[in-house]
Each structure stands twice: as structure tokens, then as C-alpha cells.
XYZ file of N, CA, C and O in Angstrom:
752
model
N 0.982 -0.762 0.207
C 0.562 -0.659 0.065
C 1.078 0.846 0.173
O 2.000 1.097 0.687
N 0.758 2.287 -1.084
C 1.183 3.468 -0.633
C 0.402 4.188 -0.513
O -0.348 4.424 -0.090
N 1.687 4.916 -0.228
C 2.233 6.541 1.399
C 0.239 7.712 0.481
O 0.192 8.532 1.290
N 1.582 7.494 -0.678
C 0.501 8.562 -0.931
C 0.209 8.310 -2.430
O 0.052 7.212 -3.597
N -1.034 8.792 -2.518
C -2.715 8.677 -2.982
C -2.197 8.665 -4.899
O -3.301 8.090 -5.506
N -1.856 9.939 -5.147
C -1.009 9.482 -6.859
C -0.263 8.679 -7.350
O -0.881 8.712 -9.085
N 0.970 8.108 -6.359
C 1.096 6.697 -6.801
C -0.151 5.916 -7.773
O 0.079 5.761 -8.583
N -1.016 5.851 -7.424
C -2.214 4.425 -6.703
C -2.893 5.139 -8.096
O -3.063 4.571 -8.539
N -3.548 6.714 -8.661
C -4.190 7.375 -10.278
C -3.489 7.425 -10.592
O -3.837 6.776 -11.551
N -2.241 7.743 -10.556
C -1.453 6.910 -11.783
C -1.754 6.174 -12.168
O -1.607 5.817 -13.638
N -2.151 4.907 -11.158
C -1.732 3.552 -12.236
C -3.524 3.100 -12.728
O -3.511 2.975 -13.589
N -4.708 4.327 -12.302
C -5.807 3.666 -12.242
C -6.681 4.269 -13.411
O -7.282 4.345 -14.505
N -5.827 5.728 -14.439
C -6.199 7.056 -14.162
C -6.803 6.900 -15.532
O -4.514 7.668 -16.245
N -6.181 7.552 -16.841
C -5.887 7.596 -18.052
C -5.219 9.282 -17.994
O -5.247 10.171 -17.041
N -4.410 9.366 -18.284
C -2.575 11.034 -18.685
C -4.000 11.832 -19.130
O -4.570 11.226 -20.196
N -3.497 12.840 -19.480
C -4.399 13.495 -19.068
C -4.289 14.207 -20.754
O -5.324 14.444 -22.358
N -3.563 14.011 -21.752
C -2.939 13.731 -23.367
C -4.724 12.635 -23.317
O -3.897 12.812 -25.240
N -4.345 11.850 -23.251
C -5.460 10.709 -23.828
C -6.464 10.999 -24.124
O -7.387 11.360 -23.378
N -6.619 10.871 -25.995
C -8.675 11.487 -25.273
C -9.735 11.190 -24.991
O -10.436 12.322 -24.494
N -9.133 9.849 -24.709
C -10.478 9.590 -24.338
C -10.958 10.367 -22.869
O -10.022 9.133 -22.387
N -12.109 11.121 -22.557
C -11.967 10.752 -20.616
C -13.312 10.284 -20.469
O -14.245 10.652 -19.797
N -12.429 9.843 -18.790
C -13.522 8.985 -17.867
C -14.718 9.694 -17.616
O -14.697 10.954 -17.331
N -15.742 8.525 -17.491
C -17.115 9.475 -16.660
C -16.539 9.576 -15.489
O -16.667 9.208 -14.510
N -17.239 10.799 -15.229
C -17.252 10.766 -13.488
C -18.992 10.974 -12.967
O -19.601 11.874 -14.209
N -19.096 11.251 -11.854
C -20.634 11.783 -10.909
C -20.053 12.496 -10.568
O -19.133 12.453 -9.817
N -21.188 13.875 -10.459
C -20.250 14.775 -9.443
C -21.165 15.183 -8.780
O -22.687 15.232 -9.252
N -21.044 14.808 -7.094
C -21.977 15.441 -6.536
C -22.438 16.491 -6.089
O -22.084 17.122 -5.469
N -22.969 17.006 -5.798
C -23.971 18.463 -4.737
C -24.920 18.626 -4.137
O -26.078 17.436 -4.415
N -24.998 19.716 -3.262
C -26.130 19.517 -2.064
C -26.838 21.090 -2.729
O -25.701 22.082 -3.059
N -27.557 21.029 -2.459
C -28.562 22.777 -3.473
C -28.228 23.674 -1.811
O -28.564 22.950 -1.335
N -29.175 24.942 -2.134
C -28.990 25.922 -1.318
C -29.868 25.348 -0.318
O -29.737 25.584 1.330
N -30.977 24.761 -0.331
C -32.377 23.982 0.731
C -31.341 21.970 0.816
O -33.091 22.087 1.087
N -30.490 22.220 0.876
C -30.703 21.178 1.347
C -30.261 19.304 0.585
O -29.900 18.939 0.742
N -31.104 19.687 -1.024
C -31.469 18.254 -1.342
C -29.980 17.854 -1.966
O -29.275 18.946 -3.223
N -30.162 16.929 -1.988
C -28.583 16.255 -3.193
C -28.119 16.163 -4.657
O -29.746 16.083 -5.189
N -27.327 16.235 -5.673
C -27.995 16.273 -6.774
C -27.201 15.113 -7.392
O -26.062 15.616 -7.068
N -26.770 14.694 -8.612
C -25.589 14.210 -8.822
C -25.958 14.427 -9.847
O -27.291 13.958 -11.266
N -24.583 14.551 -11.487
C -24.967 14.686 -12.465
C -23.605 14.168 -12.698
O -22.545 14.008 -12.782
N -23.401 13.252 -14.169
C -22.679 13.287 -14.929
C -21.953 13.710 -15.985
O -22.254 14.860 -16.121
N -20.194 14.162 -15.694
C -19.661 14.366 -16.164
C -18.003 14.663 -16.904
O -17.919 13.546 -16.021
N -17.201 14.977 -17.792
C -16.079 14.334 -18.016
C -15.293 14.328 -16.512
O -15.468 15.709 -16.885
N -14.348 13.957 -17.129
C -12.411 14.372 -16.373
C -12.016 15.178 -17.093
O -11.159 13.906 -17.340
N -11.872 16.487 -17.020
C -11.033 17.141 -17.563
C -9.486 16.364 -17.706
O -9.284 16.230 -19.074
N -9.266 16.488 -16.957
C -7.827 16.867 -16.000
C -7.460 16.375 -14.747
O -8.461 16.632 -13.570
N -6.621 15.637 -14.741
C -6.239 15.486 -13.118
C -4.949 15.379 -12.411
O -3.996 15.035 -14.182
N -4.554 16.279 -11.624
C -3.478 16.082 -11.016
C -2.987 15.768 -9.246
O -3.849 15.872 -9.211
N -1.862 16.312 -9.175
C -1.689 16.037 -7.475
C -2.650 17.526 -7.105
O -2.641 17.592 -5.594
N -3.306 18.127 -8.282
C -3.754 19.386 -7.694
C -5.316 19.108 -7.520
O -6.011 20.275 -5.965
N -5.805 18.128 -8.260
C -6.753 17.828 -7.825
C -7.690 17.074 -9.608
O -7.060 17.282 -10.565
N -8.965 16.835 -9.855
C -9.685 16.977 -10.414
C -10.800 17.818 -11.799
O -11.625 18.116 -10.474
N -10.669 18.332 -12.071
C -10.716 19.255 -13.452
C -12.477 19.134 -14.100
O -12.846 17.702 -14.372
N -13.254 19.284 -14.041
C -14.250 19.784 -14.964
C -15.072 20.571 -15.171
O -14.448 21.709 -14.532
N -14.933 21.018 -17.223
C -16.145 21.954 -16.962
C -16.812 21.889 -18.330
O -17.806 20.998 -18.926
N -17.513 22.869 -17.997
C -19.426 23.335 -18.459
C -19.514 24.714 -18.300
O -18.455 25.226 -17.939
N -21.160 24.461 -18.064
C -21.458 26.049 -18.803
C -22.064 27.173 -17.168
O -22.013 25.645 -16.240
N -21.026 28.173 -16.995
C -20.923 28.312 -15.775
C -22.665 29.350 -15.243
O -21.859 29.503 -14.706
N -23.519 29.387 -16.810
C -24.809 28.803 -15.719
C -25.935 27.732 -15.201
O -27.475 28.102 -14.630
N -24.441 25.959 -15.100
C -25.700 25.692 -15.502
C -25.781 26.040 -13.378
O -24.957 26.093 -12.385
N -26.622 24.856 -12.661
C -27.065 24.043 -11.379
C -25.262 24.201 -10.863
O -25.528 23.870 -9.681
N -25.016 22.737 -11.987
C -23.662 22.343 -10.855
C -22.802 23.446 -10.862
O -22.667 22.946 -9.365
N -22.330 24.662 -11.006
C -21.534 25.375 -10.074
C -22.115 25.438 -9.914
O -21.579 26.794 -9.188
N -23.258 26.727 -10.339
C -23.984 27.373 -8.421
C -23.807 26.725 -7.520
O -23.635 27.694 -6.590
N -24.122 25.449 -7.596
C -23.966 24.576 -6.413
C -22.839 23.980 -5.567
O -22.510 24.434 -4.412
N -21.525 24.131 -6.465
C -20.245 23.696 -6.148
C -19.424 25.367 -5.526
O -18.970 25.495 -5.503
N -20.786 26.583 -6.011
C -19.732 27.525 -5.647
C -20.290 28.174 -4.730
O -19.931 29.247 -4.086
N -21.614 27.470 -4.216
C -22.365 27.588 -2.871
C -22.002 27.898 -1.758
O -21.559 28.239 -1.124
N -21.350 26.083 -2.229
C -21.234 25.897 -0.669
C -19.864 25.325 -1.013
O -19.316 25.152 -0.159
N -18.823 25.494 -1.858
C -16.927 25.124 -2.349
C -17.130 23.909 -1.301
O -15.656 23.382 -1.369
N -17.373 23.043 -2.159
C -17.441 21.006 -2.028
C -18.324 20.477 -2.753
O -18.791 20.907 -3.092
N -17.742 19.622 -2.734
C -18.037 18.384 -4.284
C -18.140 17.567 -4.069
O -16.914 16.465 -3.514
N -18.760 16.661 -3.662
C -18.022 15.169 -4.321
C -17.746 14.172 -5.457
O -18.783 14.615 -6.446
N -16.766 13.180 -6.238
C -16.586 12.766 -8.010
C -16.910 11.555 -7.818
O -16.714 10.954 -6.218
N -17.219 10.578 -8.475
C -17.134 9.026 -7.687
C -17.109 8.751 -9.824
O -17.553 9.542 -11.025
N -16.238 8.220 -9.472
C -15.322 7.670 -11.547
C -15.094 6.171 -10.705
O -14.840 5.187 -10.399
N -16.042 5.743 -12.489
C -16.733 4.313 -12.737
C -15.404 3.366 -13.117
O -15.378 4.050 -14.190
N -15.507 2.177 -13.149
C -13.862 1.663 -14.491
C -14.378 0.977 -13.997
O -13.750 -0.775 -13.574
N -15.553 0.419 -15.036
C -16.136 -1.351 -14.723
C -15.257 -1.641 -15.010
O -15.220 -3.597 -14.553
N -14.142 -1.218 -16.152
C -13.439 -3.309 -16.825
C -12.217 -3.381 -16.059
O -12.053 -4.201 -15.444
N -11.975 -2.910 -14.591
C -11.192 -3.117 -13.700
C -11.207 -2.793 -12.914
O -10.322 -3.658 -11.635
N -12.818 -3.598 -12.179
C -13.762 -3.279 -10.654
C -13.108 -2.671 -9.881
O -12.780 -2.739 -9.187
N -13.043 -1.336 -10.322
C -12.565 -0.401 -9.331
C -14.186 0.880 -9.788
O -14.405 1.325 -10.706
N -13.981 1.451 -8.846
C -13.850 3.337 -8.061
C -13.698 3.550 -7.898
O -12.812 3.188 -6.676
N -13.291 5.302 -7.650
C -12.625 5.828 -6.458
C -13.562 6.724 -6.361
O -14.691 7.656 -7.285
N -14.040 7.346 -5.631
C -14.659 8.578 -4.921
C -14.004 10.196 -4.600
O -13.277 9.421 -3.892
N -14.075 10.523 -4.482
C -13.726 11.897 -4.407
C -14.294 13.029 -3.823
O -15.342 12.857 -3.962
N -13.620 12.920 -2.174
C -14.115 14.419 -1.638
C -13.141 15.551 -1.379
O -12.342 15.482 -0.490
N -13.548 16.565 -1.834
C -13.303 18.408 -1.327
C -13.258 18.678 -1.782
O -14.504 19.445 -1.682
N -12.844 20.323 -1.755
C -13.443 21.926 -1.937
C -12.433 21.782 -3.068
O -12.274 21.167 -3.845
N -13.717 22.968 -4.168
C -13.704 23.150 -5.542
C -13.393 25.124 -5.484
O -13.819 25.291 -4.402
N -12.455 24.666 -6.527
C -12.247 26.159 -7.362
C -12.385 26.309 -8.692
O -12.012 25.261 -9.446
N -12.447 27.822 -9.127
C -12.203 27.412 -10.195
C -10.696 27.512 -10.902
O -10.073 27.648 -9.510
N -10.636 26.287 -12.997
C -9.280 27.172 -12.838
C -8.733 27.526 -13.257
O -9.789 28.408 -13.981
N -8.110 27.729 -14.652
C -8.381 29.042 -14.563
C -8.347 29.569 -16.528
O -8.348 28.268 -17.046
N -8.401 30.279 -16.616
C -9.249 30.825 -18.285
C -7.611 29.703 -19.192
O -7.733 29.349 -19.908
N -6.407 29.485 -18.483
C -6.050 29.061 -19.874
C -5.409 27.215 -19.645
O -5.871 27.081 -20.616
N -6.504 26.793 -18.231
C -6.779 26.273 -18.226
C -7.935 25.374 -19.092
O -8.174 23.907 -19.876
N -8.828 26.466 -19.068
C -10.436 26.490 -20.164
C -10.471 26.453 -21.556
O -11.020 25.634 -21.895
N -9.244 27.136 -21.827
C -9.568 27.370 -23.657
C -8.536 26.056 -24.055
O -8.926 25.415 -24.103
N -6.967 25.138 -22.632
C -6.463 24.286 -22.773
C -7.802 23.107 -23.307
O -7.860 22.165 -24.357
N -8.609 22.565 -22.066
C -9.751 21.426 -22.308
C -10.359 21.808 -23.370
O -10.931 20.787 -23.975
N -11.433 23.267 -23.928
C -12.137 23.605 -24.507
C -11.762 23.335 -26.397
O -11.824 22.419 -26.604
N -10.001 23.364 -26.423
C -9.532 23.084 -27.754
C -9.091 21.784 -27.949
O -9.349 21.205 -29.006
N -9.191 20.673 -26.571
C -8.671 19.655 -26.670
C -10.184 18.262 -27.090
O -10.529 17.211 -27.319
N -11.606 19.034 -26.383
C -12.893 18.526 -26.964
C -13.234 17.545 -27.924
O -12.736 18.946 -29.557
N -13.730 16.542 -28.233
C -14.249 16.943 -29.661
C -15.324 17.796 -30.163
O -15.636 18.441 -29.755
N -15.246 17.833 -31.878
C -16.118 18.919 -32.220
C -16.993 18.476 -31.299
O -18.762 19.571 -31.735
N -18.093 17.730 -30.709
C -19.712 17.833 -30.720
C -20.316 18.176 -29.623
O -20.938 19.061 -29.195
N -18.275 18.434 -28.514
C -18.921 18.805 -27.158
C -18.030 20.437 -27.655
O -19.022 20.731 -26.918
N -17.700 20.333 -28.539
C -17.547 21.932 -28.517
C -18.862 22.762 -28.803
O -18.565 23.560 -28.498
N -19.233 21.747 -30.369
C -20.680 22.956 -30.692
C -21.175 22.853 -29.226
O -22.000 23.654 -28.869
N -21.490 21.242 -28.529
C -22.389 21.468 -27.450
C -22.634 22.554 -26.044
O -23.149 23.183 -25.641
N -21.381 23.338 -25.918
C -20.753 24.541 -25.151
C -21.612 26.091 -25.735
O -22.229 26.420 -24.368
N -21.328 25.804 -27.072
C -22.265 26.190 -27.536
C -24.109 26.802 -27.544
O -24.173 27.565 -27.601
N -24.464 25.930 -27.795
C -25.741 25.527 -28.051
C -27.163 24.760 -26.822
O -27.544 24.165 -26.722
N -25.788 24.176 -25.937
C -27.004 23.981 -24.577
C -27.758 24.716 -24.121
O -26.637 25.138 -22.958
N -28.511 24.803 -24.403
C -29.066 26.254 -23.894
C -31.128 25.997 -23.535
O -30.953 24.894 -23.849
N -31.478 26.709 -22.646
C -32.343 26.106 -22.387
C -33.269 25.835 -23.586
O -34.082 25.359 -23.492
N -33.219 27.671 -24.591
C -33.758 27.939 -25.866
C -33.882 26.544 -26.866
O -34.694 26.564 -27.599
N -32.101 26.848 -26.824
C -32.020 25.737 -27.571
C -33.028 24.700 -27.802
O -33.445 23.820 -28.500
N -32.558 23.976 -25.985
C -33.465 22.556 -26.048
C -34.681 22.302 -26.673
O -35.617 21.925 -26.365
N -35.649 24.305 -26.389
C -37.000 23.840 -26.514
C -37.571 23.604 -28.407
O -38.804 23.924 -28.288
N -36.642 23.646 -28.613
C -37.198 24.349 -30.069
C -37.487 22.681 -30.065
O -36.940 21.639 -30.065
N -38.060 21.924 -31.680
C -38.867 20.968 -32.011
C -37.571 20.661 -32.690
O -36.172 20.764 -33.081
N -37.296 19.120 -32.743
C -36.248 17.771 -33.549
C -35.885 18.617 -34.061
O -34.938 18.122 -34.893
N -36.706 18.518 -35.290
C -35.465 19.428 -37.341
C -35.638 20.393 -37.137
O -34.007 20.668 -37.493
N -35.443 21.411 -36.374
C -34.994 23.013 -36.059
C -34.040 21.982 -35.751
O -32.745 23.769 -35.890
N -33.784 21.539 -34.117
C -32.556 21.805 -33.484
C -31.238 20.971 -34.727
O -30.332 21.434 -34.338
N -32.061 20.015 -35.213
C -30.830 18.706 -36.053
C -30.188 20.052 -37.074
O -28.926 20.020 -37.208
N -30.860 20.595 -37.819
C -30.578 21.964 -38.723
C -29.626 22.854 -38.067
O -29.065 23.675 -38.810
N -30.678 23.781 -36.467
C -29.494 24.670 -35.815
C -27.988 24.432 -36.010
O -26.911 24.244 -35.478
N -27.926 22.788 -35.744
C -26.689 22.115 -34.673
C -26.064 22.128 -36.118
O -24.847 22.492 -35.723
N -26.806 21.813 -36.875
C -25.659 21.436 -38.077
C -24.923 22.424 -38.669
O -23.795 23.021 -39.319
N -26.013 22.838 -39.544
C -24.916 25.018 -39.132
C -24.306 25.790 -38.061
O -23.176 25.971 -39.025
N -24.772 25.546 -37.516
C -23.701 26.182 -36.504
C -22.451 25.242 -36.104
O -21.229 25.970 -36.719
N -22.377 24.128 -36.382
C -21.405 23.131 -36.445
C -20.590 23.578 -37.587
O -18.826 23.344 -37.176
N -21.131 23.649 -38.546
C -20.197 23.997 -39.970
C -19.211 25.709 -39.937
O -18.024 25.614 -40.379
N -20.044 26.281 -39.491
C -19.370 27.740 -38.720
C -18.504 27.736 -37.620
O -17.796 28.518 -37.815
N -18.253 26.816 -36.919
C -17.147 27.150 -36.301
C -15.669 26.623 -36.059
O -14.897 27.597 -35.757
N -16.012 25.947 -37.512
C -14.060 25.922 -37.704
C -13.342 25.025 -36.795
O -13.369 24.031 -36.896
N -11.721 24.901 -37.592
C -11.214 24.243 -36.978
C -10.482 24.552 -35.544
O -9.837 23.612 -34.242
N -10.991 25.953 -35.272
C -10.143 26.100 -34.324
C -10.797 26.713 -33.501
O -9.926 28.710 -33.437
N -11.705 26.462 -33.266
C -13.429 27.642 -32.034
C -12.320 28.323 -31.036
O -11.847 26.800 -29.971
N -13.221 29.298 -30.362
C -12.959 29.382 -29.075
C -14.212 29.088 -28.217
O -15.137 29.004 -29.288
N -13.856 29.382 -27.238
C -14.918 28.534 -26.650
C -15.337 30.102 -26.065
O -15.485 30.552 -26.265
N -17.228 29.780 -25.597
C -17.843 30.527 -25.329
C -17.468 31.338 -23.805
O -17.231 30.914 -22.830
N -18.717 32.392 -23.938
C -17.485 33.133 -22.614
C -18.619 32.357 -21.414
O -17.950 32.804 -19.522
N -19.322 31.481 -21.976
C -19.956 30.754 -20.140
C -18.598 28.871 -20.055
O -19.766 28.471 -20.069
N -18.098 29.470 -20.511
C -17.221 28.431 -20.217
C -16.606 28.408 -19.406
O -15.778 28.983 -19.247
N -17.154 27.764 -17.919
C -16.316 27.383 -17.793
C -15.184 25.957 -16.001
O -15.824 24.780 -17.179
N -14.340 25.572 -15.396
C -14.634 24.830 -15.400
C -13.467 24.597 -13.762
O -12.970 25.439 -12.761
N -13.850 24.125 -13.578
C -13.797 23.211 -11.676
C -12.570 22.376 -11.020
O -12.857 21.901 -12.558
N -11.986 22.727 -10.421
C -11.284 22.068 -9.922
C -11.777 20.952 -8.607
O -11.653 22.429 -7.517
N -11.722 20.338 -8.590
C -12.151 19.329 -7.017
C -10.498 18.317 -6.214
O -10.035 18.139 -7.119
N -10.120 20.182 -5.060
C -9.200 19.912 -3.852
C -9.203 18.659 -3.348
O -10.454 18.246 -2.587
N -8.830 17.087 -3.446
C -8.958 16.123 -2.589
C -8.958 16.292 -1.371
O -7.193 17.064 -0.768
N -9.959 16.148 -0.461
C -9.118 16.152 1.095
C -9.473 14.268 1.459
O -9.455 13.980 2.258
N -10.062 13.414 0.413
C -10.365 12.304 1.303
C -10.403 11.935 -0.362
O -11.425 12.552 -1.710
N -10.112 10.827 -0.275
C -9.996 10.244 -1.898
C -9.509 8.537 -1.233
O -9.887 7.758 -0.176
N -10.858 7.529 -1.928
C -11.682 6.306 -1.539
C -11.161 5.549 -2.729
O -11.999 5.609 -4.529
N -10.597 4.359 -2.786
C -10.457 3.651 -3.594
C -11.338 1.900 -3.674
O -10.232 1.715 -2.317
N -12.040 2.057 -4.070
C -12.731 0.131 -4.203
C -12.592 -0.546 -5.298
O -11.317 0.238 -6.669
N -12.288 -1.539 -4.719
C -11.072 -2.695 -6.185
C -12.975 -3.608 -5.381
O -12.197 -4.537 -4.528
N -13.147 -3.925 -6.703
C -13.280 -5.259 -6.171
C -12.565 -6.943 -7.172
O -11.773 -6.525 -7.922
N -12.971 -8.320 -7.120
C -12.434 -9.207 -7.808
C -13.823 -10.795 -7.704
O -14.533 -10.819 -6.181
N -13.530 -10.591 -8.391
C -14.658 -12.185 -8.460
C -13.740 -13.723 -7.355
O -14.423 -14.348 -6.918
N -12.965 -13.136 -7.687
C -11.844 -14.533 -5.739
C -11.999 -13.786 -4.518
O -11.913 -15.620 -3.440
N -12.634 -12.794 -4.337
C -12.558 -12.711 -3.253
C -13.133 -11.281 -2.351
O -13.935 -10.540 -3.656
N -13.511 -10.716 -1.631
C -14.661 -9.552 -0.928
C -13.618 -8.479 -1.163
O -12.307 -8.346 -1.530
N -14.717 -7.631 -1.497
C -14.157 -6.161 -2.709
C -13.478 -5.631 -0.784
O -13.708 -6.010 -0.047
N -12.822 -4.759 -1.230
C -12.139 -3.675 -0.634
C -11.729 -2.056 -0.432
O -11.975 -2.090 -2.566
N -10.969 -1.066 0.533
C -11.419 0.401 0.176
C -9.794 0.636 0.863
O -10.256 0.239 2.199
N -9.316 1.663 0.244
C -8.262 2.071 0.043
C -8.821 3.620 0.809
O -9.308 4.316 -0.970
N -8.306 3.780 1.914
C -9.598 5.636 2.427
C -7.998 6.738 2.702
O -7.556 6.141 3.097
N -7.614 7.327 2.025
C -6.811 8.269 2.073
C -7.444 9.171 2.250
O -8.144 10.190 1.830
N -6.368 10.126 3.958
C -7.913 11.681 3.977
C -6.351 12.363 4.310
O -4.747 12.139 4.744
N -6.856 13.193 3.290
C -5.422 14.863 3.788
C -5.815 14.901 5.408
O -6.217 14.642 6.745
N -4.237 14.632 5.285
C -3.988 14.788 6.980
C -1.969 16.167 6.621
O -1.489 15.700 6.515
N -2.371 17.102 6.611
C -1.850 18.351 7.330
C -0.841 18.331 5.638
O -1.637 18.313 4.614
N 0.305 18.599 5.826
C 0.558 18.018 4.440
C 0.852 16.500 3.319
O 1.499 16.428 2.154
N 0.571 15.403 4.053
C 0.305 14.231 3.605
C -0.808 13.614 3.742
O -1.560 14.212 4.283
N -1.145 11.894 3.933
C -1.660 11.798 3.634
C -2.407 10.193 4.961
O -0.749 9.679 5.040
N -3.459 10.087 5.596
C -3.538 8.572 6.374
C -4.338 7.671 5.974
O -4.722 8.205 4.788
N -3.426 6.495 6.055
C -4.546 5.497 5.151
C -5.581 4.812 6.011
O -4.542 3.872 7.045
N -6.443 3.728 5.840
C -6.974 2.791 6.337
C -7.017 1.986 4.824
O -8.348 2.477 4.098
N -7.249 0.853 5.857
C -7.901 -0.665 4.669
C -9.471 -0.712 5.020
O -9.448 -0.941 6.339
N -10.317 -0.583 4.437
C -11.511 -1.013 4.563
C -12.674 -2.202 3.913
O -12.169 -2.443 2.923
N -13.192 -2.405 4.853
C -14.485 -3.811 4.314
C -14.674 -2.532 2.592
O -15.432 -1.902 2.817
N -15.580 -3.705 1.662
C -15.465 -3.350 0.242
C -17.300 -2.172 0.934
O -17.240 -1.750 0.382
């Protein structure tokens, strides 16, 4: 068992330059106390935390900005693993926002521009036509919309769950302690 959870993360998660990004569940709490969860892409990760990017007008951004906290769950079914991250939330830099937007596939770049309540309310045929027209107008190196933003979850606790058909599952719980981490082995 390694004393540094980031050594384990390097084994579990793809490098940031791998184009296909893992999905993760982002869990937040609304101002009136209701839990919320939705799926987002893990944009990048480092010893600083786990970043995701979305529309600045979204409920998820309002909730993480109001509380300053969130939890993430990254499911890695091909390896019978899942990672749970609990931490504080902060904005990423504008440079990171542009880098992530440029790395996204064309579909997700278009989505960043058109994913609005007004667009969603259009009839399907009109949505398809407008989507095609707008996608064609973006060009090869588009800029992100002003509403494109990112947040980083700085981990305070990391929970590595691993399963096996040959034995009981288990969890390794890393909790931030000063400049380091305490680690405990827990039942699955």
C-alpha cells in the first residue's frame, strides 16, 4: 500500500493527453439541502485535483460555488474499480479552460455553445438544422463561449474501491493530514 494516493491514481486513471476522458458522477448539495448528481467528463487530474468543465450558468456550478464542496465518483468497470473523491472546489485558470475546450471533440465544442434552455425547447427538426449549421460555422480552431468554465475538486479524501470475483472487495481510504495523507484499509 503506497502512502501517496497519487501513485495509485497514476495506475488507475488515464493520462491527461489521452483523448477519451472518463465519465464521473459529480455530487453536490443545493442551497435548500437537496442532493444532486450528474455525469461530467474528467477533464484532467493532477496532484492539485480533478477538473471538470461545463456551462457557467448551470445548476452544478451554482451549487459548487455556493458550498465550495463536492464529491466525485469515477467508475472503472473494466477493472472492477471505483474512485470516490471528496473535496473543496475552486475555479481553474482561463488558460486551462481554453486548453480543455480545444482538446474536446467537435460535438462537445458545439454543445458548449448550444446547450441552452432555449435551444432545448426547439422542435427536433429545427434543433438538428441549427446544430448542423452552427457546427459547420465553428471552423477548425474555435474559441470557447464566454459561458465555458471549469472547476477543480481538491481532494480531502480519496476512496479507492476494488473488487474481485475471487475475494471480498475492499477500500483504501486516504484522508488529507497536513501535508500528507493517512491511509486506512476498509471493508468493501
